[in-house]
Amino acid sequence: SYVLTQPPSVSVAPGKTARITCGGNNIGSKSVHWYQQTAGQAPILVISYDSDRPSGIPERFSGSNSGDTATLTVSRVEAGDEADYYCQIWDTTSDRVFGGGTRLTVL
Amino acid sequence: DVQLVQSGAEVKKPGESLRISCEVSGYRLNKLWINWVRRMPGRGLELVGKIDPSDSYTNYNPSFEGHVSISVDTSINTAYLQWSSLKASDTAIYYCAAQDMATTPLEYWGQGTLVTVSS
């Protein structure tokens, strides 16, 4: 089955740039979606189809996808960005549609 | 705007049955696919399964198949996740999430239902 691999944690100082990766075999050929889940809240979609930003999501959030790695980039990180981030694909060969999640800590 | 409102927290004993709900407003349920997603304490998101309300076609994560059941009542725009015999390991927050089609992003999420199973 297809596996999505994320680092368990990423730490960044306020105002800096955070990059959260999502690895998978030839993931660049698939559409990757990213979700943010802050403590006690439901997940929200922050990036769809690799790099599209839904309405209401700040421009500081961007995405890319090529080769074996998709990346969510959060620029000018703020305290409110501290959350768990999940990459997600739809793949008929896998029951694991979400990556393991990355905890973004703002120092 | 599409809104998903879930039923309240539940506390059950092992072996008991349970049905939790997800009411959709602002859109016709049969124009959306409804997914159920689990988050266990200290763990990440897991897809439980999904349903196409237009024909009640369901697709379950093999890890959950046979243990849960997903259904809809389109007359009241509501989807359900049901257990006939709960286990302590079912303790988790369960989210419903809606998408336009089977392979589009999960754009709309419910607020989550905490299910606690304890003797």
CSV table of C-alpha atoms in Angstrom, one decimal:
chain,number,residue,atom,x,y,z
A,1,SER,CA,0.0,0.0,0.0
A,2,TYR,CA,1.1,3.6,-0.6
A,3,VAL,CA,2.7,5.3,2.4
A,4,LEU,CA,3.0,9.0,3.2
A,5,THR,CA,5.9,9.9,5.4
A,6,GLN,CA,6.0,13.1,7.4
A,7,PRO,CA,8.5,14.3,10.1
A,8,PRO,CA,6.9,14.1,13.5
A,9,SER,CA,7.9,17.6,14.4
A,10,VAL,CA,9.2,20.9,13.0
A,11,SER,CA,10.1,23.9,15.1
A,12,VAL,CA,10.5,27.5,13.9
A,13,ALA,CA,10.9,30.9,15.4
A,14,PRO,CA,8.2,33.5,14.8
A,15,GLY,CA,8.6,35.4,11.6
A,16,LYS,CA,10.7,32.6,10.0
A,17,THR,CA,9.7,30.1,7.4
A,18,ALA,CA,8.6,26.5,8.2
A,19,ARG,CA,8.7,23.7,5.6
A,20,ILE,CA,6.8,20.5,6.3
A,21,THR,CA,7.5,17.6,3.9
A,22,CYS,CA,5.4,14.7,2.9
A,23,GLY,CA,7.3,11.8,1.2
A,24,GLY,CA,5.9,9.2,-1.0
A,25,ASN,CA,6.9,7.1,-4.1
A,26,ASN,CA,6.5,9.4,-7.1
A,27,ILE,CA,4.1,11.6,-5.1
A,28,GLY,CA,4.6,14.3,-7.7
A,29,SER,CA,2.2,12.3,-9.9
A,30,LYS,CA,-0.6,12.6,-7.4
A,31,SER,CA,-2.7,15.5,-6.0
A,32,VAL,CA,-1.7,16.3,-2.4
A,33,HIS,CA,-4.0,18.1,0.0
A,34,TRP,CA,-2.9,19.6,3.4
A,35,TYR,CA,-4.9,20.1,6.5
A,36,GLN,CA,-4.2,22.1,9.7
A,37,GLN,CA,-5.5,20.9,13.0
A,38,THR,CA,-5.0,23.3,16.0
A,39,ALA,CA,-5.5,22.0,19.5
A,40,GLY,CA,-9.1,21.2,20.3
A,41,GLN,CA,-10.4,22.1,16.8
A,42,ALA,CA,-11.5,20.2,13.8
A,43,PRO,CA,-9.1,20.0,10.8
A,44,ILE,CA,-9.3,22.6,8.1
A,45,LEU,CA,-8.1,22.4,4.5
A,46,VAL,CA,-5.2,24.8,3.9
A,47,ILE,CA,-3.8,23.7,0.6
A,48,SER,CA,-5.6,21.6,-2.1
A,49,TYR,CA,-4.3,20.1,-5.3
A,50,ASP,CA,-0.6,20.6,-4.3
A,51,SER,CA,-0.6,24.4,-4.3
A,52,ASP,CA,-4.2,25.9,-4.4
A,53,ARG,CA,-5.2,28.0,-1.4
A,54,PRO,CA,-8.8,27.8,-0.4
A,55,SER,CA,-10.7,31.0,0.3
A,56,GLY,CA,-9.8,32.5,3.6
A,57,ILE,CA,-6.4,30.9,3.9
A,58,PRO,CA,-3.5,33.4,4.3
A,59,GLU,CA,-1.1,33.8,1.4
A,60,ARG,CA,1.7,32.8,3.9
A,61,PHE,CA,0.6,29.2,3.2
A,62,SER,CA,1.9,27.7,0.0
A,63,GLY,CA,2.5,24.2,-1.4
A,64,SER,CA,4.6,22.4,-3.9
A,65,ASN,CA,4.9,18.8,-5.2
A,66,SER,CA,7.6,17.2,-7.3
A,67,GLY,CA,9.3,13.8,-7.5
A,68,ASP,CA,9.0,12.0,-4.2
A,69,THR,CA,8.3,15.0,-2.0
A,70,ALA,CA,5.4,17.4,-1.4
A,71,THR,CA,6.0,20.4,0.7
A,72,LEU,CA,3.9,22.7,2.7
A,73,THR,CA,5.6,26.1,3.3
A,74,VAL,CA,4.4,28.5,6.0
A,75,SER,CA,6.1,31.9,5.7
A,76,ARG,CA,6.4,34.6,8.4
A,77,VAL,CA,5.2,32.0,11.0
A,78,GLU,CA,2.9,33.3,13.7
A,79,ALA,CA,2.1,31.8,17.1
A,80,GLY,CA,-1.4,30.9,15.7
A,81,ASP,CA,0.2,28.6,13.2
A,82,GLU,CA,1.2,26.2,15.9
A,83,ALA,CA,-0.8,23.0,15.0
A,84,ASP,CA,-0.6,19.5,13.6
A,85,TYR,CA,-0.4,19.4,9.8
A,86,TYR,CA,-1.4,16.4,7.7
A,87,CYS,CA,-0.8,15.7,4.0
A,88,GLN,CA,-3.5,13.6,2.2
A,89,ILE,CA,-4.0,11.8,-1.1
A,90,TRP,CA,-6.6,9.6,-2.6
A,91,ASP,CA,-5.1,6.3,-3.7
A,92,THR,CA,-7.1,3.2,-4.5
A,93,THR,CA,-4.2,1.0,-3.4
A,94,SER,CA,-3.9,2.3,0.1
A,95,ASP,CA,-6.1,2.5,3.2
A,96,ARG,CA,-3.8,5.1,4.6
A,97,VAL,CA,-4.9,8.4,3.0
A,98,PHE,CA,-3.3,10.7,5.6
A,99,GLY,CA,0.4,11.1,6.4
A,100,GLY,CA,1.3,10.6,10.0
A,101,GLY,CA,1.1,14.3,10.8
A,102,THR,CA,3.7,16.9,11.7
A,103,ARG,CA,3.5,19.0,14.9
A,104,LEU,CA,4.6,22.6,14.1
A,105,THR,CA,6.0,24.3,17.2
A,106,VAL,CA,6.5,28.0,17.2
A,107,LEU,CA,9.5,28.8,19.5
B,1,ASP,CA,-22.2,27.9,3.3
B,2,VAL,CA,-22.0,24.2,3.9
B,3,GLN,CA,-22.1,23.3,7.6
B,4,LEU,CA,-21.7,19.9,9.3
B,5,VAL,CA,-23.0,19.6,12.8
B,6,GLN,CA,-22.3,16.5,14.8
B,7,SER,CA,-24.0,14.9,17.7
B,8,GLY,CA,-22.7,15.3,21.2
B,9,ALA,CA,-20.1,13.4,23.3
B,10,GLU,CA,-20.9,9.9,24.3
B,11,VAL,CA,-19.7,7.7,27.1
B,12,LYS,CA,-20.4,4.0,26.7
B,13,LYS,CA,-19.4,0.6,28.1
B,14,PRO,CA,-17.6,-2.1,26.1
B,15,GLY,CA,-20.1,-4.2,24.1
B,16,GLU,CA,-22.7,-1.5,23.9
B,17,SER,CA,-24.0,-0.1,20.6
B,18,LEU,CA,-23.8,3.5,19.4
B,19,ARG,CA,-24.8,5.7,16.5
B,20,ILE,CA,-23.4,9.2,16.1
B,21,SER,CA,-24.7,11.7,13.6
B,22,CYS,CA,-23.6,14.4,11.2
B,23,GLU,CA,-26.3,16.8,10.0
B,24,VAL,CA,-25.5,18.8,6.8
B,25,SER,CA,-27.0,22.2,6.2
B,26,GLY,CA,-26.6,24.6,3.3
B,27,TYR,CA,-26.3,21.9,0.7
B,28,ARG,CA,-28.2,18.8,-0.4
B,29,LEU,CA,-26.6,15.8,1.2
B,30,ASN,CA,-26.9,13.7,-2.0
B,31,LYS,CA,-24.6,16.1,-3.8
B,32,LEU,CA,-21.7,15.4,-1.4
B,33,TRP,CA,-19.7,12.4,-0.3
B,34,ILE,CA,-19.4,12.0,3.5
B,35,ASN,CA,-16.3,10.7,5.1
B,36,TRP,CA,-15.7,9.7,8.7
B,37,VAL,CA,-12.2,10.3,10.2
B,38,ARG,CA,-10.9,9.1,13.5
B,39,ARG,CA,-8.4,10.7,15.8
B,40,MET,CA,-7.3,8.6,18.7
B,41,PRO,CA,-5.5,10.2,21.7
B,42,GLY,CA,-1.9,10.9,20.8
B,43,ARG,CA,-2.4,9.6,17.2
B,44,GLY,CA,-3.0,11.1,13.8
B,45,LEU,CA,-5.9,11.2,11.5
B,46,GLU,CA,-7.3,8.0,10.1
B,47,LEU,CA,-10.0,7.5,7.4
B,48,VAL,CA,-12.7,5.2,8.7
B,49,GLY,CA,-14.8,5.1,5.5
B,50,LYS,CA,-17.0,7.1,3.2
B,51,ILE,CA,-20.5,7.1,1.7
B,52,ASP,CA,-22.1,8.4,-1.5
B,53,PRO,CA,-25.5,9.5,-0.2
B,54,SER,CA,-26.9,9.5,-3.8
B,55,ASP,CA,-26.9,5.6,-3.8
B,56,SER,CA,-25.6,4.7,-0.3
B,57,TYR,CA,-22.4,3.2,-1.8
B,58,THR,CA,-19.9,2.8,1.0
B,59,ASN,CA,-16.1,2.3,1.0
B,60,TYR,CA,-14.4,1.3,4.3
B,61,ASN,CA,-10.8,1.3,5.4
B,62,PRO,CA,-10.1,-2.4,5.8
B,63,SER,CA,-8.9,-1.7,9.3
B,64,PHE,CA,-12.5,-0.7,10.2
B,65,GLU,CA,-14.6,-2.9,7.9
B,66,GLY,CA,-17.0,-5.2,9.8
B,67,HIS,CA,-16.7,-3.2,13.0
B,68,VAL,CA,-18.5,0.0,12.0
B,69,SER,CA,-21.3,0.9,9.6
B,70,ILE,CA,-21.9,4.2,7.7
B,71,SER,CA,-25.3,5.2,6.5
B,72,VAL,CA,-27.4,8.2,5.6
B,73,ASP,CA,-30.9,9.5,5.8
B,74,THR,CA,-31.2,12.0,2.9
B,75,SER,CA,-34.7,13.0,4.1
B,76,ILE,CA,-33.1,14.8,7.0
B,77,ASN,CA,-29.7,15.5,5.4
B,78,THR,CA,-27.9,13.4,8.0
B,79,ALA,CA,-25.1,10.8,7.9
B,80,TYR,CA,-24.4,8.3,10.6
B,81,LEU,CA,-21.5,6.2,12.0
B,82,GLN,CA,-22.6,3.2,13.9
B,83,TRP,CA,-21.1,0.4,16.1
B,84,SER,CA,-23.0,-2.7,17.3
B,85,SER,CA,-20.4,-3.7,19.9
B,86,LEU,CA,-17.9,-1.0,21.1
B,87,LYS,CA,-14.4,-1.7,22.3
B,88,ALA,CA,-12.2,0.4,24.6
B,89,SER,CA,-10.0,0.9,21.6
B,90,ASP,CA,-12.8,2.8,19.9
B,91,THR,CA,-12.2,5.7,22.3
B,92,ALA,CA,-11.4,8.7,20.0
B,93,ILE,CA,-12.8,11.8,18.4
B,94,TYR,CA,-14.7,11.1,15.2
B,95,TYR,CA,-15.1,13.8,12.6
B,96,CYS,CA,-17.4,13.8,9.6
B,97,ALA,CA,-16.0,15.5,6.5
B,98,ALA,CA,-17.6,16.3,3.2
B,99,GLN,CA,-16.3,16.4,-0.3
B,100,ASP,CA,-17.8,17.2,-3.7
B,101,MET,CA,-16.7,13.9,-5.3
B,102,ALA,CA,-14.9,10.8,-4.1
B,103,THR,CA,-11.4,12.1,-4.9
B,104,THR,CA,-11.7,15.8,-4.1
B,105,PRO,CA,-10.3,17.4,-1.0
B,106,LEU,CA,-12.2,17.2,2.3
B,107,GLU,CA,-13.4,20.8,2.3
B,108,TYR,CA,-16.0,20.8,5.0
B,109,TRP,CA,-15.6,19.3,8.5
B,110,GLY,CA,-17.9,18.7,11.5
B,111,GLN,CA,-16.8,19.8,14.9
B,112,GLY,CA,-16.1,16.3,16.1
B,113,THR,CA,-17.7,13.8,18.4
B,114,LEU,CA,-15.8,12.4,21.4
B,115,VAL,CA,-16.6,8.8,22.0
B,116,THR,CA,-15.3,7.3,25.3
B,117,VAL,CA,-15.6,3.6,25.9
B,118,SER,CA,-14.8,2.5,29.4
B,119,SER,CA,-16.0,-0.1,31.8
